Amino acid sequence: MYPYVHIDDNWQYHGFRALVLENNLLRLVLLPELGGKLWSLVYKPVDREIFWHNPRMAPRPAPYGSAYDDWFCGGWDELFPNDAPTTFAGDTYPDHGEWWAMPFEWDIAAQTADEVIVHCWRAGVVTNTTIERWITVRAGEPHFSIRYRLHNAGPQPLDFLWKLHPALAISPHSRIDLPASTVLPEAGFNDRLDGQPFAWPTARSPHGETVDMRIVPGPEAATCDFYYAIDLAAGWCALTDTQVGYGFGLAFDPALFRSVWVFGAYGGWRGHYVIILEPCTAYPYQLEQAVAQGTASRLAAGASIETTVTAVLYQGRMSVTEITPDGKVR
């Protein structure tokens, strides 16, 4: 079959407009009316859905300011300008930020025999910002890219965190790979660790035993992990199914996304079994604490950030040592 790429904007999913971007190797479904969510990503060579979908909750309209966990249906959301709800600089920031529950405008920016580009955008609710995304799928390529432009139209600098939030389907054969980094466990979410910082991937249990954090526990573990990988040697992260030999990874600019948060629910959070790999511009999840300790991000008045993230699908490997910005996996 010759390489091809196609977009179909004539679909509905649970009442939301659904855009289907597809080539020989992948199919991506976008729900622009629900936070611009990337809902589904199928890797055709192995016929697998990459994103996790909540088995008890389909996508549904979420009122602005809702408790995120009670609407968390899965897929890939994005968080800005905060994670935990907070009152900051005189404004109330909603749980997991102001984008995920709000509709995005969209248009088809390009549609040729070689590539499809969907442009999505919206203004902030609390923040005087605009976010634009250009999602590009090209014929014959097992990856897609998202080019971003975030602009602060306000008269003051903006302290923020901005986080990619893809929820990934896992099995007991899954493996997490990160570049060399220092890992900071988040207190309260690491009962199988001693809570001390460690060099990826080797942590310690409360009893002093070695814990290889690349290995994903089974759902019977009834536990959760939540930690921040900082001081990244490179800008990528990956999750591989070692039984089938396929995986998903992200390549990003580590000067902007300076940490990777990992949230693993191994039966210990509402009974779910899912990993979220979260490149983020800041840490920890409390924005006010990040600002106080100098690990938040700041965007000057009138300034913009432009960056590109590449999402990669691959097969025929059991581990990852590098993902390059152009989508090569090693």
GROMACS .gro file of C-alpha atoms in nm:
model
  330
    1MET     CA    1   0.000   0.000   0.000
    2TYR     CA    2   0.129   0.343  -0.093
    3PRO     CA    3   0.183   0.590   0.193
    4TYR     CA    4  -0.115   0.814   0.247
    5VAL     CA    5  -0.258   1.061   0.497
    6HIS     CA    6  -0.621   1.165   0.545
    7ILE     CA    7  -0.847   1.366   0.773
    8ASP     CA    8  -1.218   1.309   0.829
    9ASP     CA    9  -1.410   1.575   1.026
   10ASN     CA   10  -1.755   1.419   0.987
   11TRP     CA   11  -1.761   1.214   1.305
   12GLN     CA   12  -1.923   1.251   1.648
   13TYR     CA   13  -1.816   1.070   1.964
   14HIS     CA   14  -2.036   1.081   2.275
   15GLY     CA   15  -2.179   1.409   2.149
   16PHE     CA   16  -1.843   1.572   2.070
   17ARG     CA   17  -1.712   1.663   1.727
   18ALA     CA   18  -1.435   1.415   1.645
   19LEU     CA   19  -1.153   1.475   1.398
   20VAL     CA   20  -0.985   1.160   1.265
   21LEU     CA   21  -0.629   1.198   1.132
   22GLU     CA   22  -0.493   0.883   0.975
   23ASN     CA   23  -0.203   0.744   0.775
   24ASN     CA   24  -0.076   0.392   0.698
   25LEU     CA   25   0.066   0.347   1.048
   26LEU     CA   26  -0.150   0.538   1.294
   27ARG     CA   27  -0.496   0.677   1.357
   28LEU     CA   28  -0.537   0.981   1.585
   29VAL     CA   29  -0.875   1.106   1.711
   30LEU     CA   30  -0.907   1.463   1.841
   31LEU     CA   31  -1.198   1.605   2.044
   32PRO     CA   32  -1.153   1.983   2.008
   33GLU     CA   33  -1.466   2.065   2.209
   34LEU     CA   34  -1.331   1.884   2.517
   35GLY     CA   35  -1.011   2.073   2.593
   36GLY     CA   36  -0.864   1.986   2.254
   37LYS     CA   37  -0.820   1.633   2.394
   38LEU     CA   38  -0.631   1.374   2.191
   39TRP     CA   39  -0.871   1.092   2.264
   40SER     CA   40  -0.744   0.790   2.073
   41LEU     CA   41  -0.417   0.680   1.915
   42VAL     CA   42  -0.410   0.343   1.739
   43TYR     CA   43  -0.081   0.193   1.621
   44LYS     CA   44  -0.190  -0.003   1.316
   45PRO     CA   45   0.101  -0.252   1.277
   46VAL     CA   46   0.008  -0.413   1.610
   47ASP     CA   47  -0.359  -0.300   1.616
   48ARG     CA   48  -0.327  -0.153   1.966
   49GLU     CA   49  -0.485   0.149   2.134
   50ILE     CA   50  -0.205   0.346   2.297
   51PHE     CA   51  -0.409   0.574   2.524
   52TRP     CA   52  -0.583   0.455   2.838
   53HIS     CA   53  -0.961   0.501   2.852
   54ASN     CA   54  -1.145   0.498   3.181
   55PRO     CA   55  -1.361   0.182   3.172
   56ARG     CA   56  -1.620   0.348   3.396
   57MET     CA   57  -1.643   0.690   3.234
   58ALA     CA   58  -1.681   0.802   2.873
   59PRO     CA   59  -1.603   1.161   2.763
   60ARG     CA   60  -1.872   1.402   2.882
   61PRO     CA   61  -1.904   1.781   2.905
   62ALA     CA   62  -1.721   1.916   3.208
   63PRO     CA   63  -1.827   2.245   3.370
   64TYR     CA   64  -1.537   2.485   3.412
   65GLY     CA   65  -1.389   2.441   3.759
   66SER     CA   66  -1.486   2.074   3.793
   67ALA     CA   67  -1.282   1.829   3.999
   68TYR     CA   68  -1.056   1.678   3.735
   69ASP     CA   69  -1.043   1.326   3.876
   70ASP     CA   70  -1.423   1.293   3.861
   71TRP     CA   71  -1.416   1.371   3.485
   72PHE     CA   72  -1.094   1.188   3.401
   73CYS     CA   73  -1.192   0.968   3.107
   74GLY     CA   74  -0.841   0.920   2.969
   75GLY     CA   75  -0.662   1.024   2.651
   76TRP     CA   76  -0.414   1.311   2.631
   77ASP     CA   77  -0.502   1.636   2.809
   78GLU     CA   78  -0.282   1.937   2.877
   79LEU     CA   79  -0.258   2.130   3.203
   80PHE     CA   80  -0.201   2.505   3.237
   81PRO     CA   81  -0.125   2.717   3.441
   82ASN     CA   82  -0.145   2.481   3.741
   83ASP     CA   83  -0.212   2.128   3.859
   84ALA     CA   84  -0.355   2.133   4.212
   85PRO     CA   85  -0.635   2.393   4.250
   86THR     CA   86  -0.509   2.707   4.415
   87THR     CA   87  -0.561   3.076   4.476
   88PHE     CA   88  -0.255   3.245   4.334
   89ALA     CA   89  -0.173   3.613   4.275
   90GLY     CA   90  -0.532   3.700   4.362
   91ASP     CA   91  -0.692   3.458   4.113
   92THR     CA   92  -0.858   3.121   4.161
   93TYR     CA   93  -0.704   2.854   3.940
   94PRO     CA   94  -0.927   2.548   3.882
   95ASP     CA   95  -0.826   2.188   3.938
   96HIS     CA   96  -0.574   2.079   3.671
   97GLY     CA   97  -0.585   2.419   3.504
   98GLU     CA   98  -0.805   2.611   3.267
   99TRP     CA   99  -0.776   2.423   2.935
  100TRP     CA  100  -0.897   2.065   2.983
  101ALA     CA  101  -1.269   2.146   3.032
  102MET     CA  102  -1.294   2.422   2.771
  103PRO     CA  103  -1.366   2.403   2.395
  104PHE     CA  104  -1.096   2.485   2.143
  105GLU     CA  105  -1.154   2.646   1.805
  106TRP     CA  106  -1.003   2.459   1.513
  107ASP     CA  107  -0.950   2.452   1.139
  108ILE     CA  108  -0.767   2.239   0.885
  109ALA     CA  109  -0.451   2.439   0.818
  110ALA     CA  110  -0.317   2.205   0.546
  111GLN     CA  111  -0.440   1.897   0.361
  112THR     CA  112  -0.216   1.755   0.090
  113ALA     CA  113  -0.111   1.413  -0.033
  114ASP     CA  114   0.183   1.424   0.208
  115GLU     CA  115   0.052   1.585   0.527
  116VAL     CA  116  -0.248   1.702   0.726
  117ILE     CA  117  -0.224   1.987   0.979
  118VAL     CA  118  -0.500   2.073   1.226
  119HIS     CA  119  -0.476   2.413   1.397
  120CYS     CA  120  -0.644   2.447   1.742
  121TRP     CA  121  -0.655   2.753   1.965
  122ARG     CA  122  -0.828   2.924   2.257
  123ALA     CA  123  -0.786   3.207   2.505
  124GLY     CA  124  -0.726   3.159   2.874
  125VAL     CA  125  -1.008   3.195   3.125
  126VAL     CA  126  -0.824   3.325   3.432
  127THR     CA  127  -0.497   3.402   3.256
  128ASN     CA  128  -0.469   3.661   2.979
  129THR     CA  129  -0.311   3.409   2.744
  130THR     CA  130  -0.369   3.238   2.412
  131ILE     CA  131  -0.258   2.886   2.323
  132GLU     CA  132  -0.225   2.758   1.967
  133ARG     CA  133  -0.142   2.404   1.853
  134TRP     CA  134  -0.062   2.274   1.507
  135ILE     CA  135  -0.096   1.893   1.495
  136THR     CA  136   0.079   1.741   1.193
  137VAL     CA  137   0.044   1.386   1.060
  138ARG     CA  138   0.251   1.293   0.753
  139ALA     CA  139   0.212   1.006   0.511
  140GLY     CA  140   0.408   0.694   0.600
  141GLU     CA  141   0.546   0.820   0.932
  142PRO     CA  142   0.492   0.641   1.268
  143HIS     CA  143   0.489   0.968   1.456
  144PHE     CA  144   0.311   1.303   1.467
  145SER     CA  145   0.419   1.644   1.588
  146ILE     CA  146   0.251   1.922   1.783
  147ARG     CA  147   0.385   2.273   1.737
  148TYR     CA  148   0.281   2.512   2.015
  149ARG     CA  149   0.264   2.885   2.059
  150LEU     CA  150   0.176   3.019   2.407
  151HIS     CA  151   0.138   3.397   2.437
  152ASN     CA  152   0.102   3.612   2.749
  153ALA     CA  153  -0.112   3.909   2.644
  154GLY     CA  154  -0.132   4.045   2.999
  155PRO     CA  155   0.053   4.344   3.147
  156GLN     CA  156   0.235   4.134   3.409
  157PRO     CA  157   0.470   3.833   3.403
  158LEU     CA  158   0.290   3.501   3.450
  159ASP     CA  159   0.414   3.225   3.680
  160PHE     CA  160   0.289   2.887   3.559
  161LEU     CA  161   0.337   2.520   3.500
  162TRP     CA  162   0.248   2.361   3.166
  163LYS     CA  163   0.220   1.986   3.148
  164LEU     CA  164   0.153   1.725   2.881
  165HIS     CA  165  -0.075   1.458   3.025
  166PRO     CA  166  -0.108   1.145   2.805
  167ALA     CA  167  -0.271   0.857   2.991
  168LEU     CA  168  -0.125   0.532   2.857
  169ALA     CA  169  -0.265   0.179   2.852
  170ILE     CA  170  -0.033  -0.062   3.034
  171SER     CA  171   0.016  -0.428   3.117
  172PRO     CA  172   0.243  -0.612   3.364
  173HIS     CA  173   0.488  -0.635   3.071
  174SER     CA  174   0.521  -0.257   3.038
  175ARG     CA  175   0.853  -0.081   3.090
  176ILE     CA  176   0.921   0.288   3.159
  177ASP     CA  177   1.235   0.443   3.010
  178LEU     CA  178   1.367   0.790   3.093
  179PRO     CA  179   1.700   0.963   3.026
  180ALA     CA  180   1.953   0.988   3.305
  181SER     CA  181   1.798   1.205   3.576
  182THR     CA  182   1.748   1.267   3.945
  183VAL     CA  183   1.410   1.150   4.073
  184LEU     CA  184   1.215   1.315   4.354
  185PRO     CA  185   0.930   1.103   4.495
  186GLU     CA  186   0.617   1.296   4.587
  187ALA     CA  187   0.528   1.232   4.950
  188GLY     CA  188   0.207   1.039   5.000
  189PHE     CA  189   0.214   0.851   4.669
  190ASN     CA  190   0.512   0.620   4.716
  191ASP     CA  191   0.438   0.362   4.980
  192ARG     CA  192   0.661   0.108   4.803
  193LEU     CA  193   0.963   0.345   4.818
  194ASP     CA  194   1.165   0.497   5.102
  195GLY     CA  195   1.076   0.847   4.977
  196GLN     CA  196   1.436   0.955   4.919
  197PRO     CA  197   1.568   1.109   4.595
  198PHE     CA  198   1.743   0.860   4.367
  199ALA     CA  199   1.924   0.838   4.034
  200TRP     CA  200   1.700   0.687   3.767
  201PRO     CA  201   1.616   0.398   3.757
  202THR     CA  202   1.720   0.251   4.094
  203ALA     CA  203   1.518   0.338   4.404
  204ARG     CA  204   1.494   0.182   4.749
  205SER     CA  205   1.201   0.027   4.933
  206PRO     CA  206   1.120   0.120   5.294
  207HIS     CA  207   1.313  -0.197   5.389
  208GLY     CA  208   1.622  -0.100   5.189
  209GLU     CA  209   1.561  -0.335   4.898
  210THR     CA  210   1.645  -0.228   4.541
  211VAL     CA  211   1.345  -0.124   4.328
  212ASP     CA  212   1.390  -0.103   3.950
  213MET     CA  213   1.148   0.176   3.856
  214ARG     CA  214   1.151   0.073   3.490
  215ILE     CA  215   0.944  -0.233   3.579
  216VAL     CA  216   0.568  -0.175   3.602
  217PRO     CA  217   0.389  -0.357   3.886
  218GLY     CA  218   0.075  -0.555   3.816
  219PRO     CA  219  -0.270  -0.429   3.917
  220GLU     CA  220  -0.267  -0.657   4.219
  221ALA     CA  221   0.000  -0.432   4.373
  222ALA     CA  222  -0.281  -0.195   4.479
  223THR     CA  223  -0.040   0.100   4.497
  224CYS     CA  224   0.049   0.428   4.325
  225ASP     CA  225   0.371   0.596   4.222
  226PHE     CA  226   0.411   0.969   4.170
  227TYR     CA  227   0.753   1.121   4.115
  228TYR     CA  228   0.940   1.395   3.931
  229ALA     CA  229   1.243   1.321   3.711
  230ILE     CA  230   1.454   1.638   3.703
  231ASP     CA  231   1.800   1.735   3.572
  232LEU     CA  232   1.716   1.546   3.255
  233ALA     CA  233   2.014   1.447   3.040
  234ALA     CA  234   1.788   1.468   2.731
  235GLY     CA  235   1.429   1.549   2.638
  236TRP     CA  236   1.236   1.225   2.595
  237CYS     CA  237   1.036   0.956   2.774
  238ALA     CA  238   0.896   0.620   2.663
  239LEU     CA  239   0.669   0.331   2.758
  240THR     CA  240   0.724  -0.009   2.593
  241ASP     CA  241   0.517  -0.329   2.601
  242THR     CA  242   0.800  -0.581   2.625
  243GLN     CA  243   0.575  -0.878   2.549
  244VAL     CA  244   0.448  -0.747   2.215
  245GLY     CA  245   0.752  -0.527   2.147
  246TYR     CA  246   0.586  -0.194   2.069
  247GLY     CA  247   0.571   0.139   2.244
  248PHE     CA  248   0.500   0.511   2.264
  249GLY     CA  249   0.738   0.793   2.337
  250LEU     CA  250   0.767   1.170   2.345
  251ALA     CA  251   1.054   1.392   2.237
  252PHE     CA  252   1.057   1.750   2.367
  253ASP     CA  253   1.282   2.045   2.446
  254PRO     CA  254   1.430   1.982   2.793
  255ALA     CA  255   1.516   2.350   2.828
  256LEU     CA  256   1.138   2.417   2.841
  257PHE     CA  257   0.993   2.090   2.973
  258ARG     CA  258   1.253   2.058   3.247
  259SER     CA  259   1.100   1.761   3.426
  260VAL     CA  260   0.903   1.445   3.356
  261TRP     CA  261   0.637   1.361   3.610
  262VAL     CA  262   0.530   0.997   3.627
  263PHE     CA  263   0.199   0.897   3.780
  264GLY     CA  264   0.145   0.523   3.793
  265ALA     CA  265  -0.182   0.384   3.923
  266TYR     CA  266  -0.129   0.014   3.979
  267GLY     CA  267  -0.468  -0.070   4.120
  268GLY     CA  268  -0.418   0.178   4.405
  269TRP     CA  269  -0.610   0.482   4.277
  270ARG     CA  270  -0.981   0.412   4.228
  271GLY     CA  271  -0.883   0.063   4.111
  272HIS     CA  272  -0.736   0.194   3.785
  273TYR     CA  273  -0.436   0.057   3.599
  274VAL     CA  274  -0.267   0.334   3.401
  275ILE     CA  275   0.055   0.532   3.362
  276ILE     CA  276   0.071   0.901   3.277
  277LEU     CA  277   0.405   1.025   3.139
  278GLU     CA  278   0.404   1.401   3.194
  279PRO     CA  279   0.674   1.631   3.055
  280CYS     CA  280   0.633   1.953   3.251
  281THR     CA  281   0.789   2.298   3.268
  282ALA     CA  282   0.794   2.297   3.650
  283TYR     CA  283   0.759   2.093   3.968
  284PRO     CA  284   0.609   2.010   4.216
  285TYR     CA  285   0.234   1.993   4.150
  286GLN     CA  286   0.153   2.278   4.392
  287LEU     CA  287   0.214   2.594   4.186
  288GLU     CA  288   0.267   2.816   4.489
  289GLN     CA  289   0.536   2.581   4.621
  290ALA     CA  290   0.708   2.570   4.282
  291VAL     CA  291   0.715   2.951   4.271
  292ALA     CA  292   0.849   2.972   4.627
  293GLN     CA  293   1.135   2.732   4.558
  294GLY     CA  294   1.219   2.874   4.215
  295THR     CA  295   1.113   2.572   4.007
  296ALA     CA  296   0.808   2.726   3.838
  297SER     CA  297   0.816   2.877   3.489
  298ARG     CA  298   0.761   3.244   3.411
  299LEU     CA  299   0.644   3.412   3.089
  300ALA     CA  300   0.709   3.784   3.059
  301ALA     CA  301   0.433   4.031   2.969
  302GLY     CA  302   0.383   4.033   2.594
  303ALA     CA  303   0.614   3.734   2.543
  304SER     CA  304   0.552   3.404   2.369
  305ILE     CA  305   0.685   3.050   2.387
  306GLU     CA  306   0.711   2.838   2.074
  307THR     CA  307   0.809   2.473   2.084
  308THR     CA  308   0.746   2.140   1.912
  309VAL     CA  309   0.677   1.801   2.069
  310THR     CA  310   0.703   1.475   1.873
  311ALA     CA  311   0.492   1.173   1.968
  312VAL     CA  312   0.644   0.848   1.839
  313LEU     CA  313   0.518   0.493   1.790
  314TYR     CA  314   0.766   0.209   1.747
  315GLN     CA  315   0.797  -0.168   1.741
  316GLY     CA  316   1.060  -0.440   1.751
  317ARG     CA  317   1.235  -0.329   2.069
  318MET     CA  318   1.227  -0.406   2.438
  319SER     CA  319   1.371  -0.081   2.570
  320VAL     CA  320   1.457   0.276   2.464
  321THR     CA  321   1.780   0.470   2.514
  322GLU     CA  322   1.696   0.779   2.306
  323ILE     CA  323   1.420   0.946   2.106
  324THR     CA  324   1.532   1.225   1.877
  325PRO     CA  325   1.324   1.532   1.789
  326ASP     CA  326   1.271   1.396   1.437
  327GLY     CA  327   1.116   1.076   1.575
  328LYS     CA  328   1.404   0.829   1.560
  329VAL     CA  329   1.399   0.571   1.841
  330ARG     CA  330   1.715   0.400   1.967
   0.00000   0.00000   0.00000
